[in-house]
mmCIF file with all atom_site columns, C-alpha atoms in Angstrom:
data_model
loop_
_atom_site.group_PDB
_atom_site.id
_atom_site.type_symbol
_atom_site.label_atom_id
_atom_site.label_alt_id
_atom_site.label_comp_id
_atom_site.label_asym_id
_atom_site.label_entity_id
_atom_site.label_seq_id
_atom_site.pdbx_PDB_ins_code
_atom_site.Cartn_x
_atom_site.Cartn_y
_atom_site.Cartn_z
_atom_site.occupancy
_atom_site.B_iso_or_equiv
_atom_site.pdbx_formal_charge
_atom_site.auth_seq_id
_atom_site.auth_comp_id
_atom_site.auth_asym_id
_atom_site.auth_atom_id
_atom_site.pdbx_PDB_model_num
ATOM 1   C CA . MET A 1 1   ? 13.270 66.756 -9.684  1.00 55.00 ? 115 MET A CA 1
ATOM 2   C CA . LEU A 1 2   ? 11.352 63.349 -8.927  1.00 53.00 ? 116 LEU A CA 1
ATOM 3   C CA . GLY A 1 3   ? 9.983  62.363 -5.232  1.00 65.00 ? 117 GLY A CA 1
ATOM 4   C CA . VAL A 1 4   ? 10.836 59.152 -3.376  1.00 57.00 ? 118 VAL A CA 1
ATOM 5   C CA . GLY A 1 5   ? 7.671  57.822 -4.255  1.00 56.00 ? 119 GLY A CA 1
ATOM 6   C CA . GLN A 1 6   ? 7.777  58.734 -7.279  1.00 56.00 ? 120 GLN A CA 1
ATOM 7   C CA . LEU A 1 7   ? 11.356 57.183 -7.900  1.00 57.00 ? 121 LEU A CA 1
ATOM 8   C CA . ALA A 1 8   ? 10.384 54.053 -5.984  1.00 53.00 ? 122 ALA A CA 1
ATOM 9   C CA . LEU A 1 9   ? 7.015  53.990 -8.169  1.00 57.00 ? 123 LEU A CA 1
ATOM 10  C CA . ALA A 1 10  ? 9.478  54.009 -11.658 1.00 56.00 ? 124 ALA A CA 1
ATOM 11  C CA . LEU A 1 11  ? 11.829 51.945 -10.425 1.00 52.00 ? 125 LEU A CA 1
ATOM 12  C CA . THR A 1 12  ? 9.389  49.473 -10.020 1.00 53.00 ? 126 THR A CA 1
ATOM 13  C CA . LEU A 1 13  ? 8.251  49.779 -13.600 1.00 57.00 ? 127 LEU A CA 1
ATOM 14  C CA . LEU A 1 14  ? 11.347 49.236 -15.238 1.00 57.00 ? 128 LEU A CA 1
ATOM 15  C CA . LEU A 1 15  ? 11.413 46.131 -13.534 1.00 57.00 ? 129 LEU A CA 1
ATOM 16  C CA . ARG A 1 16  ? 8.351  45.025 -14.491 1.00 57.00 ? 130 ARG A CA 1
ATOM 17  C CA . LEU A 1 17  ? 8.949  45.691 -17.927 1.00 56.00 ? 131 LEU A CA 1
ATOM 18  C CA . ALA A 1 18  ? 12.300 43.871 -17.920 1.00 54.00 ? 132 ALA A CA 1
ATOM 19  C CA . SER A 1 19  ? 10.579 40.640 -16.816 1.00 52.00 ? 133 SER A CA 1
ATOM 20  C CA . ALA A 1 20  ? 7.853  41.212 -19.205 1.00 52.00 ? 134 ALA A CA 1
ATOM 21  C CA . ALA A 1 21  ? 11.119 41.595 -21.511 1.00 54.00 ? 135 ALA A CA 1
ATOM 22  C CA . ALA A 1 22  ? 12.925 38.046 -20.332 1.00 49.00 ? 136 ALA A CA 1
ATOM 23  C CA . ASP A 1 23  ? 9.514  36.259 -20.575 1.00 54.00 ? 137 ASP A CA 1
ATOM 24  C CA . GLU A 1 24  ? 8.776  37.837 -24.798 1.00 54.00 ? 138 GLU A CA 1
ATOM 25  C CA . ALA A 1 25  ? 12.142 35.942 -25.347 1.00 74.00 ? 139 ALA A CA 1
ATOM 26  C CA . GLY A 1 26  ? 11.883 32.743 -23.632 1.00 91.00 ? 140 GLY A CA 1
ATOM 27  C CA . TRP A 1 27  ? 13.650 33.748 -20.607 1.00 97.00 ? 141 TRP A CA 1
ATOM 28  C CA . LYS A 1 28  ? 12.266 33.009 -17.174 1.00 97.00 ? 142 LYS A CA 1
ATOM 29  C CA . VAL A 1 29  ? 13.120 35.235 -13.512 1.00 98.00 ? 143 VAL A CA 1
ATOM 30  C CA . GLY A 1 30  ? 15.058 33.103 -11.010 1.00 97.00 ? 144 GLY A CA 1
ATOM 31  C CA . ARG A 1 31  ? 17.024 33.136 -8.104  1.00 98.00 ? 145 ARG A CA 1
ATOM 32  C CA . GLY A 1 32  ? 20.421 32.018 -7.891  1.00 98.00 ? 146 GLY A CA 1
ATOM 33  C CA . THR A 1 33  ? 22.863 31.193 -4.762  1.00 97.00 ? 147 THR A CA 1
ATOM 34  C CA . PHE A 1 34  ? 26.613 29.714 -4.934  1.00 96.00 ? 148 PHE A CA 1
ATOM 35  C CA . TYR A 1 35  ? 28.318 26.392 -3.976  1.00 93.00 ? 149 TYR A CA 1
ATOM 36  C CA . GLY A 1 36  ? 31.502 24.350 -4.717  1.00 90.00 ? 150 GLY A CA 1
ATOM 37  C CA . ILE A 1 37  ? 33.764 25.860 -1.858  1.00 83.00 ? 151 ILE A CA 1
ATOM 38  C CA . GLY A 1 38  ? 34.784 23.718 0.810   1.00 74.00 ? 152 GLY A CA 1
ATOM 39  C CA . LYS A 1 39  ? 32.545 20.265 2.022   1.00 73.00 ? 153 LYS A CA 1
ATOM 40  C CA . TRP A 1 40  ? 30.296 21.360 -0.854  1.00 78.00 ? 154 TRP A CA 1
ATOM 41  C CA . SER A 1 41  ? 31.824 19.587 -3.899  1.00 85.00 ? 155 SER A CA 1
ATOM 42  C CA . ILE A 1 42  ? 30.599 19.844 -7.599  1.00 88.00 ? 156 ILE A CA 1
ATOM 43  C CA . HIS A 1 43  ? 32.451 16.022 -7.773  1.00 87.00 ? 157 HIS A CA 1
ATOM 44  C CA . SER A 1 44  ? 29.856 14.920 -5.479  1.00 84.00 ? 158 SER A CA 1
ATOM 45  C CA . GLY A 1 45  ? 26.529 15.912 -6.707  1.00 88.00 ? 159 GLY A CA 1
ATOM 46  C CA . ALA A 1 46  ? 22.937 14.117 -6.287  1.00 88.00 ? 160 ALA A CA 1
ATOM 47  C CA . CYS A 1 47  ? 23.252 13.112 -10.157 1.00 91.00 ? 161 CYS A CA 1
ATOM 48  C CA . GLY A 1 48  ? 26.216 10.798 -9.289  1.00 88.00 ? 162 GLY A CA 1
ATOM 49  C CA . PHE A 1 49  ? 28.422 11.936 -11.970 1.00 86.00 ? 163 PHE A CA 1
ATOM 50  C CA . GLY A 1 50  ? 31.479 11.870 -10.108 1.00 84.00 ? 164 GLY A CA 1
ATOM 51  C CA . CYS A 1 51  ? 34.558 13.807 -11.222 1.00 85.00 ? 165 CYS A CA 1
ATOM 52  C CA . ILE A 1 52  ? 33.503 16.461 -13.372 1.00 86.00 ? 166 ILE A CA 1
ATOM 53  C CA . SER A 1 53  ? 35.792 17.393 -16.539 1.00 80.00 ? 167 SER A CA 1
ATOM 54  C CA . GLU A 1 54  ? 36.710 20.975 -17.256 1.00 81.00 ? 168 GLU A CA 1
ATOM 55  C CA . ASP A 1 55  ? 37.093 20.297 -20.887 1.00 77.00 ? 169 ASP A CA 1
ATOM 56  C CA . GLN A 1 56  ? 32.919 18.459 -20.804 1.00 76.00 ? 170 GLN A CA 1
ATOM 57  C CA . PRO A 1 57  ? 30.404 20.596 -21.946 1.00 77.00 ? 171 PRO A CA 1
ATOM 58  C CA . ALA A 1 58  ? 29.708 23.620 -19.972 1.00 89.00 ? 172 ALA A CA 1
ATOM 59  C CA . GLY A 1 59  ? 32.675 22.610 -17.844 1.00 90.00 ? 173 GLY A CA 1
ATOM 60  C CA . TRP A 1 60  ? 32.739 23.712 -14.211 1.00 92.00 ? 174 TRP A CA 1
ATOM 61  C CA . ASP A 1 61  ? 29.594 25.563 -14.591 1.00 95.00 ? 175 ASP A CA 1
ATOM 62  C CA . VAL A 1 62  ? 27.366 23.239 -13.280 1.00 95.00 ? 176 VAL A CA 1
ATOM 63  C CA . VAL A 1 63  ? 23.853 23.810 -11.057 1.00 96.00 ? 177 VAL A CA 1
ATOM 64  C CA . ALA A 1 64  ? 21.795 22.446 -8.296  1.00 95.00 ? 178 ALA A CA 1
ATOM 65  C CA . LEU A 1 65  ? 18.134 22.949 -9.025  1.00 95.00 ? 179 LEU A CA 1
ATOM 66  C CA . SER A 1 66  ? 16.071 23.078 -5.902  1.00 95.00 ? 180 SER A CA 1
ATOM 67  C CA . ASP A 1 67  ? 13.834 19.947 -6.224  1.00 93.00 ? 181 ASP A CA 1
ATOM 68  C CA . GLN A 1 68  ? 10.710 22.101 -6.076  1.00 94.00 ? 182 GLN A CA 1
ATOM 69  C CA . PHE A 1 69  ? 12.365 23.145 -9.877  1.00 94.00 ? 183 PHE A CA 1
ATOM 70  C CA . PRO A 1 70  ? 9.897  23.124 -12.512 1.00 92.00 ? 184 PRO A CA 1
ATOM 71  C CA . GLY A 1 71  ? 10.983 20.065 -14.710 1.00 89.00 ? 185 GLY A CA 1
ATOM 72  C CA . PHE A 1 72  ? 12.923 19.216 -12.085 1.00 92.00 ? 186 PHE A CA 1
ATOM 73  C CA . ALA A 1 73  ? 12.604 15.677 -12.895 1.00 91.00 ? 187 ALA A CA 1
ATOM 74  C CA . GLY A 1 74  ? 14.248 14.538 -15.304 1.00 90.00 ? 188 GLY A CA 1
ATOM 75  C CA . SER A 1 75  ? 16.950 16.769 -14.922 1.00 93.00 ? 189 SER A CA 1
ATOM 76  C CA . CYS A 1 76  ? 20.465 15.234 -14.819 1.00 94.00 ? 190 CYS A CA 1
ATOM 77  C CA . GLY A 1 77  ? 22.515 16.887 -18.003 1.00 93.00 ? 191 GLY A CA 1
ATOM 78  C CA . ARG A 1 78  ? 20.401 19.370 -19.036 1.00 94.00 ? 192 ARG A CA 1
ATOM 79  C CA . CYS A 1 79  ? 22.215 22.775 -19.906 1.00 96.00 ? 193 CYS A CA 1
ATOM 80  C CA . TYR A 1 80  ? 20.655 26.009 -19.405 1.00 97.00 ? 194 TYR A CA 1
ATOM 81  C CA . GLU A 1 81  ? 21.286 29.835 -20.224 1.00 98.00 ? 195 GLU A CA 1
ATOM 82  C CA . ILE A 1 82  ? 21.698 31.943 -17.537 1.00 98.00 ? 196 ILE A CA 1
ATOM 83  C CA . ARG A 1 83  ? 22.653 35.892 -16.832 1.00 98.00 ? 197 ARG A CA 1
ATOM 84  C CA . CYS A 1 84  ? 22.337 38.051 -13.862 1.00 98.00 ? 198 CYS A CA 1
ATOM 85  C CA . ASN A 1 85  ? 19.053 39.514 -13.309 1.00 98.00 ? 199 ASN A CA 1
ATOM 86  C CA . PRO A 1 86  ? 19.362 43.425 -11.300 1.00 98.00 ? 200 PRO A CA 1
ATOM 87  C CA . ALA A 1 87  ? 16.855 42.966 -9.124  1.00 97.00 ? 201 ALA A CA 1
ATOM 88  C CA . THR A 1 88  ? 15.809 42.323 -5.422  1.00 98.00 ? 202 THR A CA 1
ATOM 89  C CA . VAL A 1 89  ? 15.262 39.086 -4.436  1.00 97.00 ? 203 VAL A CA 1
ATOM 90  C CA . LYS A 1 90  ? 13.305 37.126 -1.373  1.00 97.00 ? 204 LYS A CA 1
ATOM 91  C CA . ASP A 1 91  ? 14.364 34.292 0.738   1.00 96.00 ? 205 ASP A CA 1
ATOM 92  C CA . GLY A 1 92  ? 12.679 31.637 1.504   1.00 94.00 ? 206 GLY A CA 1
ATOM 93  C CA . TYR A 1 93  ? 11.752 33.142 4.988   1.00 94.00 ? 207 TYR A CA 1
ATOM 94  C CA . GLY A 1 94  ? 10.698 36.674 2.848   1.00 94.00 ? 208 GLY A CA 1
ATOM 95  C CA . ALA A 1 95  ? 13.458 38.699 3.690   1.00 97.00 ? 209 ALA A CA 1
ATOM 96  C CA . SER A 1 96  ? 14.524 40.967 0.885   1.00 97.00 ? 210 SER A CA 1
ATOM 97  C CA . PHE A 1 97  ? 18.017 41.384 -0.859  1.00 97.00 ? 211 PHE A CA 1
ATOM 98  C CA . ASP A 1 98  ? 19.019 44.494 -2.700  1.00 98.00 ? 212 ASP A CA 1
ATOM 99  C CA . ARG A 1 99  ? 20.776 43.311 -6.246  1.00 98.00 ? 213 ARG A CA 1
ATOM 100 C CA . THR A 1 100 ? 19.682 46.025 -8.448  1.00 98.00 ? 214 THR A CA 1
ATOM 101 C CA . HIS A 1 101 ? 23.394 46.979 -8.660  1.00 97.00 ? 215 HIS A CA 1
ATOM 102 C CA . ALA A 1 102 ? 24.885 43.219 -7.939  1.00 98.00 ? 216 ALA A CA 1
ATOM 103 C CA . CYS A 1 103 ? 25.465 42.510 -11.851 1.00 98.00 ? 217 CYS A CA 1
ATOM 104 C CA . ILE A 1 104 ? 28.788 42.281 -13.331 1.00 98.00 ? 218 ILE A CA 1
ATOM 105 C CA . ASP A 1 105 ? 26.979 42.395 -16.804 1.00 98.00 ? 219 ASP A CA 1
ATOM 106 C CA . PRO A 1 106 ? 23.486 41.754 -17.368 1.00 98.00 ? 220 PRO A CA 1
ATOM 107 C CA . SER A 1 107 ? 24.005 41.595 -20.952 1.00 98.00 ? 221 SER A CA 1
ATOM 108 C CA . THR A 1 108 ? 26.477 38.446 -20.763 1.00 98.00 ? 222 THR A CA 1
ATOM 109 C CA . SER A 1 109 ? 25.225 35.288 -20.254 1.00 98.00 ? 223 SER A CA 1
ATOM 110 C CA . LEU A 1 110 ? 26.632 31.575 -20.065 1.00 96.00 ? 224 LEU A CA 1
ATOM 111 C CA . LEU A 1 111 ? 25.911 27.994 -20.020 1.00 97.00 ? 225 LEU A CA 1
ATOM 112 C CA . VAL A 1 112 ? 25.632 25.891 -17.200 1.00 97.00 ? 226 VAL A CA 1
ATOM 113 C CA . ARG A 1 113 ? 24.416 22.061 -16.927 1.00 95.00 ? 227 ARG A CA 1
ATOM 114 C CA . VAL A 1 114 ? 22.631 20.309 -14.214 1.00 96.00 ? 228 VAL A CA 1
ATOM 115 C CA . ALA A 1 115 ? 25.058 18.162 -11.596 1.00 94.00 ? 229 ALA A CA 1
ATOM 116 C CA . ASP A 1 116 ? 22.940 18.366 -8.556  1.00 94.00 ? 230 ASP A CA 1
ATOM 117 C CA . ALA A 1 117 ? 20.050 18.893 -6.598  1.00 93.00 ? 231 ALA A CA 1
ATOM 118 C CA . CYS A 1 118 ? 19.384 21.325 -3.635  1.00 93.00 ? 232 CYS A CA 1
ATOM 119 C CA . PRO A 1 119 ? 16.118 19.638 -1.516  1.00 92.00 ? 233 PRO A CA 1
ATOM 120 C CA . CYS A 1 120 ? 13.301 21.165 -0.044  1.00 93.00 ? 234 CYS A CA 1
ATOM 121 C CA . SER A 1 121 ? 12.885 20.345 3.626   1.00 87.00 ? 235 SER A CA 1
ATOM 122 C CA . TYR A 1 122 ? 13.202 16.825 4.642   1.00 87.00 ? 236 TYR A CA 1
ATOM 123 C CA . PRO A 1 123 ? 13.527 15.479 8.266   1.00 83.00 ? 237 PRO A CA 1
ATOM 124 C CA . ASN A 1 124 ? 15.857 12.874 7.231   1.00 82.00 ? 238 ASN A CA 1
ATOM 125 C CA . ASN A 1 125 ? 18.177 15.103 4.887   1.00 80.00 ? 239 ASN A CA 1
ATOM 126 C CA . TRP A 1 126 ? 20.881 17.237 6.976   1.00 75.00 ? 240 TRP A CA 1
ATOM 127 C CA . TYR A 1 127 ? 20.887 18.806 2.976   1.00 77.00 ? 241 TYR A CA 1
ATOM 128 C CA . SER A 1 128 ? 17.518 20.067 3.379   1.00 85.00 ? 242 SER A CA 1
ATOM 129 C CA . ASN A 1 129 ? 17.745 23.967 2.304   1.00 90.00 ? 243 ASN A CA 1
ATOM 130 C CA . LYS A 1 130 ? 14.726 25.397 3.611   1.00 92.00 ? 244 LYS A CA 1
ATOM 131 C CA . ARG A 1 131 ? 15.465 29.092 3.375   1.00 94.00 ? 245 ARG A CA 1
ATOM 132 C CA . TRP A 1 132 ? 16.611 28.324 -0.781  1.00 95.00 ? 246 TRP A CA 1
ATOM 133 C CA . CYS A 1 133 ? 15.148 25.558 -2.377  1.00 95.00 ? 247 CYS A CA 1
ATOM 134 C CA . CYS A 1 134 ? 11.396 25.237 -0.839  1.00 95.00 ? 248 CYS A CA 1
ATOM 135 C CA . GLY A 1 135 ? 10.195 26.724 -4.397  1.00 94.00 ? 249 GLY A CA 1
ATOM 136 C CA . ASP A 1 136 ? 9.096  30.541 -3.540  1.00 95.00 ? 250 ASP A CA 1
ATOM 137 C CA . VAL A 1 137 ? 11.333 31.075 -6.166  1.00 96.00 ? 251 VAL A CA 1
ATOM 138 C CA . ASP A 1 138 ? 12.669 29.185 -8.904  1.00 97.00 ? 252 ASP A CA 1
ATOM 139 C CA . HIS A 1 139 ? 16.098 28.709 -7.713  1.00 97.00 ? 253 HIS A CA 1
ATOM 140 C CA . MET A 1 140 ? 19.520 27.621 -8.790  1.00 97.00 ? 254 MET A CA 1
ATOM 141 C CA . ASP A 1 141 ? 22.573 26.852 -7.044  1.00 96.00 ? 255 ASP A CA 1
ATOM 142 C CA . ILE A 1 142 ? 25.235 27.436 -9.050  1.00 97.00 ? 256 ILE A CA 1
ATOM 143 C CA . SER A 1 143 ? 29.172 26.514 -8.970  1.00 95.00 ? 257 SER A CA 1
ATOM 144 C CA . VAL A 1 144 ? 31.170 29.551 -7.682  1.00 95.00 ? 258 VAL A CA 1
ATOM 145 C CA . TRP A 1 145 ? 33.368 29.164 -10.736 1.00 94.00 ? 259 TRP A CA 1
ATOM 146 C CA . ALA A 1 146 ? 29.549 30.232 -12.979 1.00 96.00 ? 260 ALA A CA 1
ATOM 147 C CA . PHE A 1 147 ? 28.572 32.408 -9.914  1.00 97.00 ? 261 PHE A CA 1
ATOM 148 C CA . GLU A 1 148 ? 31.572 34.235 -10.148 1.00 97.00 ? 262 GLU A CA 1
ATOM 149 C CA . LYS A 1 149 ? 31.438 35.724 -14.260 1.00 97.00 ? 263 LYS A CA 1
ATOM 150 C CA . LEU A 1 150 ? 28.354 37.172 -12.815 1.00 98.00 ? 264 LEU A CA 1
ATOM 151 C CA . ALA A 1 151 ? 28.474 39.166 -10.147 1.00 98.00 ? 265 ALA A CA 1
ATOM 152 C CA . ASP A 1 152 ? 30.993 38.908 -7.322  1.00 97.00 ? 266 ASP A CA 1
ATOM 153 C CA . LYS A 1 153 ? 30.684 36.539 -4.273  1.00 96.00 ? 267 LYS A CA 1
ATOM 154 C CA . LYS A 1 154 ? 30.080 38.431 -1.798  1.00 96.00 ? 268 LYS A CA 1
ATOM 155 C CA . TRP A 1 155 ? 26.344 39.303 -2.603  1.00 97.00 ? 269 TRP A CA 1
ATOM 156 C CA . GLY A 1 156 ? 25.538 35.960 -1.994  1.00 97.00 ? 270 GLY A CA 1
ATOM 157 C CA . VAL A 1 157 ? 22.479 35.420 -3.858  1.00 98.00 ? 271 VAL A CA 1
ATOM 158 C CA . ILE A 1 158 ? 21.130 37.313 -7.180  1.00 98.00 ? 272 ILE A CA 1
ATOM 159 C CA . GLY A 1 159 ? 18.588 37.452 -9.220  1.00 98.00 ? 273 GLY A CA 1
ATOM 160 C CA . ILE A 1 160 ? 18.875 35.510 -12.655 1.00 98.00 ? 274 ILE A CA 1
ATOM 161 C CA . GLN A 1 161 ? 17.413 34.942 -15.880 1.00 98.00 ? 275 GLN A CA 1
ATOM 162 C CA . TYR A 1 162 ? 17.370 31.425 -17.861 1.00 98.00 ? 276 TYR A CA 1
ATOM 163 C CA . ARG A 1 163 ? 15.828 29.105 -20.336 1.00 98.00 ? 277 ARG A CA 1
ATOM 164 C CA . PRO A 1 164 ? 16.865 26.002 -21.423 1.00 96.00 ? 278 PRO A CA 1
ATOM 165 C CA . VAL A 1 165 ? 19.226 25.389 -24.170 1.00 96.00 ? 279 VAL A CA 1
ATOM 166 C CA . PRO A 1 166 ? 21.178 21.947 -26.272 1.00 95.00 ? 280 PRO A CA 1
ATOM 167 C CA . CYS A 1 167 ? 24.322 21.990 -24.408 1.00 93.00 ? 281 CYS A CA 1
ATOM 168 C CA . ASN A 1 168 ? 25.771 22.796 -27.470 1.00 92.00 ? 282 ASN A CA 1
ATOM 169 C CA . LYS A 1 169 ? 24.316 26.163 -27.144 1.00 92.00 ? 283 LYS A CA 1
ATOM 170 C CA . LEU A 1 170 ? 27.167 28.799 -26.959 1.00 91.00 ? 284 LEU A CA 1
ATOM 171 C CA . PRO A 1 171 ? 26.262 31.829 -25.549 1.00 95.00 ? 285 PRO A CA 1
ATOM 172 C CA . ASP A 1 172 ? 25.743 34.937 -28.014 1.00 94.00 ? 286 ASP A CA 1
ATOM 173 C CA . ASN A 1 173 ? 27.787 37.629 -25.446 1.00 97.00 ? 287 ASN A CA 1
ATOM 174 C CA . PRO A 1 174 ? 29.112 34.693 -23.298 1.00 96.00 ? 288 PRO A CA 1
ATOM 175 C CA . ALA A 1 175 ? 30.138 36.062 -19.792 1.00 97.00 ? 289 ALA A CA 1
ATOM 176 C CA . PRO A 1 176 ? 33.966 36.590 -20.111 1.00 95.00 ? 290 PRO A CA 1
ATOM 177 C CA . PRO A 1 177 ? 36.446 34.696 -17.676 1.00 92.00 ? 291 PRO A CA 1
ATOM 178 C CA . ILE A 1 178 ? 37.468 36.737 -14.321 1.00 91.00 ? 292 ILE A CA 1
ATOM 179 C CA . SER A 1 179 ? 41.072 37.282 -13.693 1.00 91.00 ? 293 SER A CA 1
ATOM 180 C CA . ASN A 1 180 ? 41.284 35.897 -10.245 1.00 88.00 ? 294 ASN A CA 1
ATOM 181 C CA . PRO A 1 181 ? 39.084 32.961 -9.868  1.00 89.00 ? 295 PRO A CA 1
ATOM 182 C CA . THR A 1 182 ? 38.428 30.727 -6.893  1.00 89.00 ? 296 THR A CA 1
ATOM 183 C CA . PRO A 1 183 ? 40.863 27.711 -6.784  1.00 84.00 ? 297 PRO A CA 1
ATOM 184 C CA . GLY A 1 184 ? 39.805 24.825 -8.814  1.00 78.00 ? 298 GLY A CA 1
ATOM 185 C CA . GLN A 1 185 ? 38.364 21.695 -7.052  1.00 69.00 ? 299 GLN A CA 1
ATOM 186 C CA . TYR A 1 186 ? 40.960 18.759 -8.062  1.00 66.00 ? 300 TYR A CA 1
ATOM 187 C CA . TRP A 1 187 ? 40.533 15.174 -7.649  1.00 56.00 ? 301 TRP A CA 1
ATOM 188 C CA . ARG A 1 188 ? 43.918 13.584 -6.671  1.00 49.00 ? 302 ARG A CA 1
ATOM 189 C CA . ASN A 1 189 ? 42.543 9.907  -8.057  1.00 47.00 ? 303 ASN A CA 1
ATOM 190 C CA . LYS A 1 190 ? 40.949 11.259 -11.146 1.00 48.00 ? 304 LYS A CA 1
ATOM 191 C CA . GLN A 1 191 ? 36.820 9.472  -11.089 1.00 47.00 ? 305 GLN A CA 1
ATOM 192 C CA . PRO A 1 192 ? 35.201 8.660  -14.390 1.00 45.00 ? 306 PRO A CA 1
ATOM 193 C CA . ASP A 1 193 ? 33.575 11.797 -15.840 1.00 43.00 ? 307 ASP A CA 1
ATOM 194 C CA . PHE A 1 194 ? 29.680 11.927 -15.953 1.00 41.00 ? 308 PHE A CA 1
ATOM 195 C CA . MET A 1 195 ? 30.177 11.931 -19.744 1.00 40.00 ? 309 MET A CA 1
ATOM 196 C CA . GLN A 1 196 ? 30.558 7.867  -18.908 1.00 41.00 ? 310 GLN A CA 1
ATOM 197 C CA . THR A 1 197 ? 28.682 7.126  -15.701 1.00 40.00 ? 311 THR A CA 1
ATOM 198 C CA . GLY A 1 198 ? 26.130 5.194  -17.603 1.00 37.00 ? 312 GLY A CA 1
ATOM 199 C CA . ASP A 1 199 ? 21.776 5.084  -17.382 1.00 38.00 ? 313 ASP A CA 1
ATOM 200 C CA . LEU A 1 200 ? 21.040 8.375  -15.504 1.00 39.00 ? 314 LEU A CA 1
ATOM 201 C CA . SER A 1 201 ? 16.881 7.038  -15.408 1.00 39.00 ? 315 SER A CA 1
ATOM 202 C CA . THR A 1 202 ? 18.047 4.640  -12.337 1.00 36.00 ? 316 THR A CA 1
ATOM 203 C CA . PRO A 1 203 ? 18.408 6.832  -8.774  1.00 35.00 ? 317 PRO A CA 1
ATOM 204 C CA . LYS A 1 204 ? 21.942 8.239  -8.251  1.00 37.00 ? 318 LYS A CA 1
ATOM 205 C CA . ALA A 1 205 ? 22.734 8.160  -3.920  1.00 35.00 ? 319 ALA A CA 1
ATOM 206 C CA . SER A 1 206 ? 25.423 11.586 -2.782  1.00 35.00 ? 320 SER A CA 1
ATOM 207 C CA . ASN A 1 207 ? 26.146 12.436 0.666   1.00 34.00 ? 321 ASN A CA 1
ATOM 208 C CA . ALA A 1 208 ? 22.940 11.312 1.523   1.00 30.00 ? 322 ALA A CA 1
ATOM 209 C CA . ARG A 1 209 ? 21.000 12.769 -1.346  1.00 38.00 ? 323 ARG A CA 1
ATOM 210 C CA . THR A 1 210 ? 19.144 9.914  -3.547  1.00 36.00 ? 324 THR A CA 1
ATOM 211 C CA . TYR A 1 211 ? 16.124 11.034 -6.164  1.00 36.00 ? 325 TYR A CA 1
ATOM 212 C CA . LEU A 1 212 ? 15.226 10.003 -9.189  1.00 32.00 ? 326 LEU A CA 1
ATOM 213 C CA . TYR A 1 213 ? 15.492 11.454 -12.573 1.00 31.00 ? 327 TYR A CA 1
ATOM 214 C CA . ARG A 1 214 ? 12.971 10.326 -14.483 1.00 22.00 ? 328 ARG A CA 1
#
């Protein structure tokens, strides 16, 4: 029977092997939280897309990228394939969270589209998020409707694997919808959806968050 130290070593080796396999397949390792409940609407993101239609690519499966994320500039409208990664994750203050058993099914994945940004830490920006978005780990703030296909909301934060893909790319093993999803966000007065919002190279401002996507 393996001792505690041997078990810890074995788990560490398994996680390293998983990370190596992910890299070989073009996957990168990151971290994910969720948003889209209450005042944190997916329809008022920094990309300025306005009302996001469910029938557009990825629908409400959208993300806000950390502004320290690799390739952040020009990321509005970009798509990624993401999946839950059973791992221990840390926040920007060094606290650890065991999420090795949080994934519903780490073999499934889903398509997400960038609709917002998660700013690091700026004195004049109320939306700053030093805990998650300052670049200690590649971080995505995932819409709650996407997150709950990967893990239960109770976990709050999970490890993820991600890779950039075309927005018409369907996952080989898509994460299925859950039986009781979070109630949706619908706008009473429908705004133009993000496919008709014009030039994404110009600055967009929403809720005091302004970025230039090049």
